[in-house]
GROMACS .gro file of C-alpha atoms in nm:
model
  387
    1MET     CA    1  11.103   7.758  11.034
    2ALA     CA    2  11.041   7.861  11.396
    3LYS     CA    3  10.821   8.170  11.457
    4LEU     CA    4  11.028   8.481  11.483
    5GLU     CA    5  11.000   8.745  11.741
    6SER     CA    6  10.781   9.036  11.622
    7LEU     CA    7  10.963   9.343  11.514
    8GLY     CA    8  10.688   9.545  11.709
    9ILE     CA    9  10.539   9.715  11.397
   10LYS     CA   10  10.227   9.917  11.491
   11GLY     CA   11  10.130   9.991  11.139
   12LEU     CA   12  10.212  10.156  10.811
   13GLU     CA   13  10.234  10.525  10.893
   14SER     CA   14  10.284  10.671  10.538
   15VAL     CA   15  10.387  10.598  10.192
   16HIS     CA   16  10.655  10.814  10.025
   17TRP     CA   17  10.628  10.891   9.656
   18TYR     CA   18  10.889  11.032   9.426
   19VAL     CA   19  10.750  11.213   9.121
   20HIS     CA   20  10.854  11.432   8.832
   21ASP     CA   21  10.570  11.684   8.883
   22LEU     CA   22  10.446  11.761   9.242
   23GLU     CA   23  10.183  12.011   9.106
   24ARG     CA   24  10.025  11.740   8.898
   25SER     CA   25  10.016  11.501   9.197
   26ARG     CA   26   9.867  11.774   9.415
   27ARG     CA   27   9.578  11.819   9.164
   28PHE     CA   28   9.523  11.444   9.146
   29TYR     CA   29   9.503  11.395   9.521
   30VAL     CA   30   9.336  11.716   9.633
   31GLU     CA   31   9.101  11.777   9.342
   32GLY     CA   32   9.063  11.421   9.214
   33LEU     CA   33   9.061  11.199   9.526
   34ASP     CA   34   8.962  11.483   9.776
   35PHE     CA   35   9.264  11.437  10.002
   36ALA     CA   36   9.361  11.726  10.226
   37GLU     CA   37   9.708  11.875  10.204
   38GLN     CA   38   9.848  11.868  10.560
   39GLY     CA   39  10.177  12.047  10.505
   40VAL     CA   40  10.499  12.090  10.308
   41SER     CA   41  10.873  12.067  10.349
   42SER     CA   42  11.055  12.364  10.504
   43PRO     CA   43  11.296  12.558  10.283
   44GLU     CA   44  11.582  12.423  10.484
   45LEU     CA   45  11.482  12.071  10.431
   46GLU     CA   46  11.435  12.128  10.065
   47LYS     CA   47  11.794  12.269  10.041
   48GLN     CA   48  11.942  11.994  10.248
   49GLY     CA   49  11.750  11.712  10.076
   50ARG     CA   50  11.750  11.857   9.726
   51GLN     CA   51  11.371  11.793   9.697
   52LYS     CA   52  11.038  11.953   9.783
   53SER     CA   53  10.761  11.759   9.945
   54ALA     CA   54  10.384  11.784  10.037
   55VAL     CA   55  10.180  11.565  10.256
   56PHE     CA   56   9.833  11.446  10.151
   57GLN     CA   57   9.586  11.263  10.389
   58ALA     CA   58   9.236  11.107  10.373
   59GLY     CA   59   9.138  10.898  10.678
   60ASN     CA   60   9.447  10.714  10.780
   61VAL     CA   61   9.594  10.710  10.428
   62VAL     CA   62   9.902  10.942  10.448
   63LEU     CA   63  10.108  11.009  10.139
   64VAL     CA   64  10.426  11.194  10.120
   65VAL     CA   65  10.508  11.309   9.771
   66SER     CA   66  10.846  11.455   9.680
   67GLN     CA   67  10.982  11.607   9.359
   68PRO     CA   68  11.367  11.667   9.296
   69VAL     CA   69  11.510  12.021   9.337
   70GLY     CA   70  11.824  11.987   9.128
   71GLU     CA   71  12.040  11.680   9.140
   72GLY     CA   72  12.166  11.443   9.409
   73GLY     CA   73  11.871  11.399   9.636
   74ARG     CA   74  11.687  11.080   9.702
   75ALA     CA   75  11.398  11.158   9.465
   76TRP     CA   76  11.641  11.253   9.196
   77ARG     CA   77  11.834  10.925   9.233
   78PHE     CA   78  11.513  10.716   9.225
   79LEU     CA   79  11.370  10.911   8.919
   80ARG     CA   80  11.701  10.879   8.734
   81LYS     CA   81  11.628  10.504   8.715
   82HIS     CA   82  11.240  10.477   8.731
   83PRO     CA   83  10.924  10.663   8.643
   84ASP     CA   84  10.712  10.804   8.924
   85GLY     CA   85  10.683  10.548   9.193
   86VAL     CA   86  10.672  10.447   9.563
   87GLY     CA   87  11.027  10.493   9.708
   88THR     CA   88  10.980  10.429  10.081
   89LEU     CA   89  10.731  10.269  10.309
   90ASN     CA   90  10.729  10.415  10.657
   91TYR     CA   91  10.630  10.203  10.960
   92GLN     CA   92  10.560  10.309  11.316
   93VAL     CA   93  10.717  10.063  11.574
   94GLU     CA   94  10.689  10.033  11.947
   95ASP     CA   95  11.061  10.015  12.032
   96ILE     CA   96  11.305  10.138  11.781
   97ASP     CA   97  11.602   9.990  11.961
   98LYS     CA   98  11.438   9.644  11.968
   99THR     CA   99  11.350   9.665  11.597
  100TYR     CA  100  11.703   9.769  11.508
  101ARG     CA  101  11.861   9.490  11.704
  102LEU     CA  102  11.633   9.220  11.568
  103LEU     CA  103  11.686   9.335  11.208
  104GLU     CA  104  12.059   9.344  11.269
  105GLN     CA  105  12.057   8.994  11.396
  106ARG     CA  106  11.868   8.873  11.098
  107GLY     CA  107  12.109   9.024  10.846
  108ALA     CA  108  11.917   9.336  10.730
  109THR     CA  109  12.110   9.589  10.525
  110PHE     CA  110  12.100   9.925  10.702
  111ILE     CA  111  12.099  10.256  10.514
  112THR     CA  112  12.128  10.458  10.840
  113ASP     CA  113  12.186  10.402  11.205
  114ILE     CA  114  11.916  10.517  11.440
  115GLN     CA  115  11.860  10.895  11.399
  116ARG     CA  116  11.709  11.081  11.693
  117HIS     CA  117  11.526  11.398  11.687
  118THR     CA  118  11.360  11.633  11.951
  119ASP     CA  119  11.107  11.906  11.883
  120ASP     CA  120  11.058  12.230  12.069
  121LYS     CA  121  10.798  12.077  12.308
  122GLY     CA  122  11.016  11.785  12.403
  123GLY     CA  123  10.862  11.534  12.177
  124LYS     CA  124  11.098  11.271  12.056
  125LEU     CA  125  11.137  11.080  11.713
  126ALA     CA  126  11.381  10.811  11.629
  127GLN     CA  127  11.412  10.639  11.292
  128PHE     CA  128  11.625  10.428  11.068
  129SER     CA  129  11.604  10.293  10.701
  130ILE     CA  130  11.697   9.956  10.543
  131THR     CA  131  11.714   9.837  10.187
  132THR     CA  132  11.474   9.573  10.058
  133PRO     CA  133  11.432   9.335   9.769
  134PHE     CA  134  11.148   9.564   9.640
  135GLY     CA  135  11.379   9.717   9.374
  136ASP     CA  136  11.483  10.068   9.494
  137THR     CA  137  11.198  10.100   9.748
  138THR     CA  138  11.323  10.117  10.102
  139PHE     CA  139  11.165  10.066  10.448
  140ARG     CA  140  11.185  10.318  10.728
  141PHE     CA  141  11.100  10.235  11.093
  142ILE     CA  142  10.985  10.518  11.322
  143GLN     CA  143  10.924  10.543  11.690
  144ARG     CA  144  10.724  10.851  11.815
  145ASP     CA  145  10.714  10.985  12.171
  146GLY     CA  146  10.518  11.297  12.151
  147TYR     CA  147  10.682  11.420  11.839
  148LYS     CA  148  10.401  11.582  11.630
  149ALA     CA  149  10.552  11.664  11.294
  150LEU     CA  150  10.526  11.389  11.045
  151PHE     CA  151  10.916  11.428  10.985
  152PRO     CA  152  11.179  11.664  11.082
  153GLY     CA  153  11.150  11.974  10.865
  154PHE     CA  154  10.789  11.917  10.805
  155VAL     CA  155  10.574  12.242  10.811
  156GLN     CA  156  10.214  12.189  10.910
  157HIS     CA  157   9.956  12.409  10.745
  158GLU     CA  158   9.753  12.603  10.996
  159LYS     CA  159   9.443  12.437  10.847
  160PRO     CA  160   9.444  12.141  10.597
  161ARG     CA  161   9.410  12.263  10.247
  162GLY     CA  162   9.186  12.124   9.983
  163GLY     CA  163   8.976  11.798  10.015
  164ASN     CA  164   8.750  11.684  10.281
  165ASN     CA  165   8.763  11.295  10.210
  166ARG     CA  166   8.415  11.287  10.052
  167TYR     CA  167   8.487  10.939   9.913
  168GLY     CA  168   8.532  10.792  10.272
  169PHE     CA  169   8.883  10.651  10.249
  170THR     CA  170   8.977  10.481  10.574
  171HIS     CA  171   9.317  10.305  10.538
  172ILE     CA  172   9.550  10.109  10.326
  173ASP     CA  173   9.441   9.748  10.305
  174HIS     CA  174   9.738   9.606  10.137
  175ILE     CA  175  10.049   9.681   9.923
  176THR     CA  176  10.099   9.487   9.602
  177SER     CA  177  10.454   9.454   9.428
  178ASN     CA  178  10.568   9.293   9.111
  179PHE     CA  179  10.893   9.095   9.072
  180GLN     CA  180  11.057   8.908   8.793
  181THR     CA  181  11.130   8.644   9.058
  182MET     CA  182  10.964   8.685   9.394
  183ARG     CA  183  11.117   8.394   9.594
  184PRO     CA  184  11.408   8.607   9.722
  185MET     CA  185  11.163   8.868   9.842
  186LEU     CA  186  10.943   8.611  10.015
  187LEU     CA  187  11.241   8.461  10.201
  188TRP     CA  188  11.351   8.803  10.309
  189MET     CA  189  11.005   8.892  10.432
  190GLU     CA  190  10.996   8.565  10.629
  191HIS     CA  191  11.360   8.547  10.762
  192VAL     CA  192  11.435   8.917  10.811
  193MET     CA  193  11.098   9.087  10.870
  194GLY     CA  194  10.930   8.788  11.045
  195PHE     CA  195  10.624   8.794  10.818
  196GLU     CA  196  10.420   8.488  10.753
  197LYS     CA  197  10.227   8.346  10.451
  198PHE     CA  198   9.865   8.448  10.445
  199TRP     CA  199   9.730   8.349  10.096
  200GLU     CA  200   9.849   8.242   9.754
  201ILE     CA  201   9.717   8.177   9.397
  202GLN     CA  202   9.837   8.116   9.049
  203PHE     CA  203   9.653   8.110   8.719
  204HIS     CA  204   9.654   8.214   8.345
  205THR     CA  205   9.410   8.421   8.157
  206ASP     CA  206   9.170   8.245   7.921
  207ASP     CA  207   9.409   8.290   7.635
  208VAL     CA  208   9.630   8.020   7.791
  209ALA     CA  209   9.367   7.824   7.997
  210ALA     CA  210   9.172   7.746   7.678
  211LYS     CA  211   9.498   7.618   7.530
  212GLN     CA  212   9.435   7.818   7.218
  213LYS     CA  213   9.721   7.867   6.977
  214ARG     CA  214   9.798   8.233   7.084
  215GLU     CA  215  10.124   8.412   7.089
  216HIS     CA  216  10.062   8.570   7.429
  217GLY     CA  217   9.868   8.545   7.763
  218SER     CA  218   9.901   8.676   8.110
  219GLY     CA  219   9.975   8.459   8.400
  220LEU     CA  220  10.101   8.514   8.744
  221ARG     CA  221  10.200   8.342   9.066
  222SER     CA  222  10.096   8.550   9.378
  223GLU     CA  223  10.160   8.506   9.748
  224VAL     CA  224  10.060   8.731  10.031
  225MET     CA  225  10.283   8.784  10.338
  226TRP     CA  226  10.165   8.952  10.650
  227ASP     CA  227  10.267   9.069  10.993
  228PRO     CA  228  10.001   8.912  11.219
  229VAL     CA  229  10.062   9.175  11.494
  230SER     CA  230  10.005   9.484  11.282
  231ARG     CA  231   9.808   9.312  11.011
  232VAL     CA  232  10.027   9.479  10.755
  233LYS     CA  233   9.992   9.284  10.429
  234PHE     CA  234  10.199   9.249  10.115
  235ALA     CA  235  10.067   9.087   9.796
  236ASN     CA  236  10.352   8.977   9.573
  237ASN     CA  237  10.336   8.871   9.214
  238GLU     CA  238  10.575   8.721   8.948
  239PRO     CA  239  10.508   8.618   8.588
  240LEU     CA  240  10.400   8.259   8.512
  241ARG     CA  241  10.524   8.072   8.204
  242PRO     CA  242  10.477   8.001   7.920
  243PHE     CA  243  10.445   8.370   7.804
  244PHE     CA  244  10.676   8.525   8.058
  245LYS     CA  245  10.780   8.819   7.853
  246ALA     CA  246  10.422   8.908   7.751
  247SER     CA  247  10.293   8.872   8.112
  248GLN     CA  248  10.161   9.204   8.231
  249ILE     CA  249  10.376   9.141   8.556
  250ASN     CA  250  10.685   9.149   8.331
  251ILE     CA  251  10.545   9.441   8.132
  252PHE     CA  252  10.511   9.636   8.458
  253ASN     CA  253  10.862   9.551   8.544
  254GLU     CA  254  10.981   9.673   8.201
  255ASP     CA  255  10.782   9.997   8.234
  256HIS     CA  256  10.894  10.055   8.595
  257LYS     CA  257  11.240   9.956   8.495
  258GLY     CA  258  11.280   9.712   8.779
  259ASP     CA  259  11.086   9.539   9.064
  260GLY     CA  260  10.859   9.763   9.265
  261VAL     CA  261  10.522   9.858   9.417
  262GLN     CA  262  10.245   9.796   9.153
  263HIS     CA  263   9.941   9.925   9.354
  264LEU     CA  264   9.801  10.030   9.695
  265ALA     CA  265   9.454   9.910   9.794
  266LEU     CA  266   9.252  10.189   9.965
  267VAL     CA  267   8.958  10.099  10.176
  268VAL     CA  268   8.629  10.302  10.146
  269LYS     CA  269   8.319  10.271  10.339
  270ASP     CA  270   8.071  10.287  10.043
  271ILE     CA  271   8.240  10.176   9.715
  272LEU     CA  272   7.942  10.225   9.499
  273THR     CA  273   7.884  10.593   9.589
  274ALA     CA  274   8.263  10.655   9.588
  275VAL     CA  275   8.313  10.516   9.238
  276LYS     CA  276   8.005  10.682   9.101
  277GLU     CA  277   8.128  11.021   9.231
  278MET     CA  278   8.490  10.960   9.121
  279ARG     CA  279   8.363  10.899   8.764
  280GLU     CA  280   8.111  11.185   8.760
  281LYS     CA  281   8.281  11.456   8.963
  282ALA     CA  282   8.656  11.388   8.924
  283GLY     CA  283   8.673  11.215   8.582
  284ILE     CA  284   8.873  10.928   8.731
  285SER     CA  285   8.914  10.645   8.486
  286PHE     CA  286   8.900  10.270   8.594
  287MET     CA  287   8.994   9.947   8.425
  288PRO     CA  288   8.706   9.830   8.219
  289THR     CA  289   8.523   9.500   8.290
  290PRO     CA  290   8.341   9.308   8.005
  291GLY     CA  291   7.960   9.269   8.035
  292THR     CA  292   8.014   8.887   8.037
  293TYR     CA  293   8.155   8.906   8.383
  294TYR     CA  294   7.811   9.044   8.514
  295ASP     CA  295   7.618   8.800   8.303
  296ALA     CA  296   7.797   8.515   8.496
  297LEU     CA  297   7.796   8.688   8.834
  298PRO     CA  298   7.462   8.557   8.977
  299GLN     CA  299   7.579   8.200   8.926
  300ARG     CA  300   7.927   8.284   9.047
  301ILE     CA  301   7.789   8.424   9.364
  302GLN     CA  302   7.620   8.083   9.429
  303ASP     CA  303   7.931   7.883   9.328
  304LEU     CA  304   8.144   8.093   9.568
  305GLY     CA  305   7.910   8.020   9.855
  306ILE     CA  306   7.823   8.390   9.907
  307LYS     CA  307   7.461   8.313   9.815
  308LYS     CA  308   7.337   8.674   9.835
  309ILE     CA  309   7.488   9.025   9.817
  310ASP     CA  310   7.325   9.356   9.923
  311GLU     CA  311   7.413   9.532   9.594
  312ASP     CA  312   7.201   9.543   9.263
  313ILE     CA  313   7.399   9.361   9.001
  314GLN     CA  314   7.286   9.616   8.743
  315VAL     CA  315   7.440   9.891   8.949
  316LEU     CA  316   7.772   9.693   8.976
  317ARG     CA  317   7.764   9.639   8.596
  318GLU     CA  318   7.717  10.014   8.540
  319LEU     CA  319   8.003  10.103   8.774
  320GLU     CA  320   8.214   9.794   8.668
  321VAL     CA  321   8.269   9.700   9.043
  322LEU     CA  322   8.393   9.339   9.100
  323VAL     CA  323   8.278   9.095   9.345
  324ASP     CA  324   8.455   8.806   9.527
  325GLY     CA  325   8.430   8.607   9.844
  326GLY     CA  326   8.423   8.264  10.007
  327GLY     CA  327   8.139   8.240  10.253
  328GLU     CA  328   7.778   8.296  10.298
  329HIS     CA  329   7.717   8.681  10.279
  330SER     CA  330   8.094   8.728  10.322
  331TYR     CA  331   8.239   8.906  10.018
  332LEU     CA  332   8.441   9.211   9.899
  333LEU     CA  333   8.385   9.476   9.638
  334GLN     CA  334   8.676   9.602   9.439
  335ILE     CA  335   8.775   9.807   9.138
  336PHE     CA  336   9.108   9.919   8.987
  337MET     CA  337   9.202  10.262   8.851
  338LYS     CA  338   9.388  10.282   8.521
  339ASP     CA  339   9.760  10.331   8.584
  340ALA     CA  340   9.921  10.665   8.627
  341ALA     CA  341  10.064  10.672   8.279
  342ALA     CA  342   9.712  10.632   8.132
  343LEU     CA  343   9.555  10.866   8.380
  344TYR     CA  344   9.810  11.146   8.302
  345LYS     CA  345   9.885  11.039   7.951
  346ASP     CA  346  10.252  11.047   8.031
  347PRO     CA  347  10.473  10.737   8.043
  348HIS     CA  348  10.710  10.905   8.289
  349ALA     CA  349  10.403  10.883   8.539
  350GLY     CA  350  10.466  10.514   8.556
  351PRO     CA  351  10.257  10.187   8.573
  352PHE     CA  352  10.146  10.228   8.926
  353PHE     CA  353   9.768  10.222   8.998
  354TYR     CA  354   9.522  10.236   9.288
  355GLU     CA  355   9.271   9.972   9.389
  356ILE     CA  356   8.950  10.077   9.578
  357ILE     CA  357   8.812   9.806   9.800
  358GLN     CA  358   8.523   9.759  10.034
  359ARG     CA  359   8.530   9.454  10.264
  360LYS     CA  360   8.198   9.308  10.370
  361GLY     CA  361   8.323   9.004  10.575
  362ASP     CA  362   8.571   8.850  10.334
  363GLN     CA  363   8.941   8.898  10.406
  364GLY     CA  364   9.074   8.754  10.076
  365PHE     CA  365   9.230   8.926   9.789
  366GLY     CA  366   8.977   8.891   9.521
  367GLY     CA  367   9.141   8.582   9.374
  368GLY     CA  368   8.841   8.513   9.161
  369ASN     CA  369   8.878   8.862   9.010
  370PHE     CA  370   9.243   8.825   8.926
  371ARG     CA  371   9.162   8.680   8.584
  372ALA     CA  372   8.920   8.962   8.515
  373LEU     CA  373   9.173   9.227   8.610
  374PHE     CA  374   9.448   9.068   8.413
  375GLU     CA  375   9.237   9.037   8.100
  376SER     CA  376   9.135   9.403   8.151
  377ILE     CA  377   9.504   9.507   8.175
  378GLU     CA  378   9.590   9.290   7.875
  379ARG     CA  379   9.329   9.450   7.665
  380GLN     CA  380   9.467   9.797   7.741
  381GLN     CA  381   9.819   9.682   7.668
  382LYS     CA  382   9.716   9.531   7.339
  383SER     CA  383   9.525   9.855   7.247
  384GLU     CA  384   9.853  10.044   7.320
  385GLY     CA  385  10.057   9.798   7.108
  386ARG     CA  386  10.267   9.681   7.406
  387ILE     CA  387  10.183   9.312   7.358
   0.00000   0.00000   0.00000
């Protein structure tokens, strides 16, 4: 297929969450992850949209979190079908009319026409939304020309409230979504969004790889699509036979009640300090990693061609941080939080989780760690009697 003209995406501006309990989210982001609360929705917007919202920010990670107020609003419609989850991804674009025109030519399904707003200082904002194959997650495209508020009806606090980003979050590295079948989404990303293939992998956990006579095992096929201009990346997973129904990708789909965003990867400057303090000061729980992973890590670092890392393997073991890479002294460090349902001890909080990542040269996706992550999730699902 010929390379398509770029939509002119500048970057991912914000992620819009729909939740049952905004106060719980406020405590998690402000007290747990040390985000600052930047502002809230106005009473007029809450009445009009039938939902109340707050905006949390750390570095360039901006999260809009909305809770229904009565019935009929977007948050209420999403939560009527799903647990808490990501409902909208908001992108800044260079030229809203061009983006609209290209998407229309490529057969995108529009939720709205271009909506235009002006603030009291003459700033302009134009935006529109489209549906996606990401279940009930939609995409919104936004052009700003001096418009300061994050969205019409947003009330900025005089001073940010709460956190000071002590963990050093900088930006969202990538978005990972799970599908029962991902080919329609990959084709849509290519033919409608103009994204390109960046990376792919498929594997099974040791249960299947060892060809033991087991009744379950987790496998996936994963493919990463990206926009080379903005460098926005989507990692996309589907279950891999033979144990499709027992795959943790399929279990996510069942828990989420459809396809959707599984996790966001948040970049930090110093993952070891961040994870240590998250555990000690905020009580954040992460997916466990078996000691055998670290027993094998020195040889694995050699086999991957990394040869040498700056970190002490004993410290990595204590913090359960994972390592992957593919070149001399080029690697990444990553760890995965437990999902929201486990963190909050509430199934309505959903199966979404956060990844924390620090890149030290490597631009991959921790393919060598996928098996370790899957086995960790699988152990948790077994302990909960879900497989």
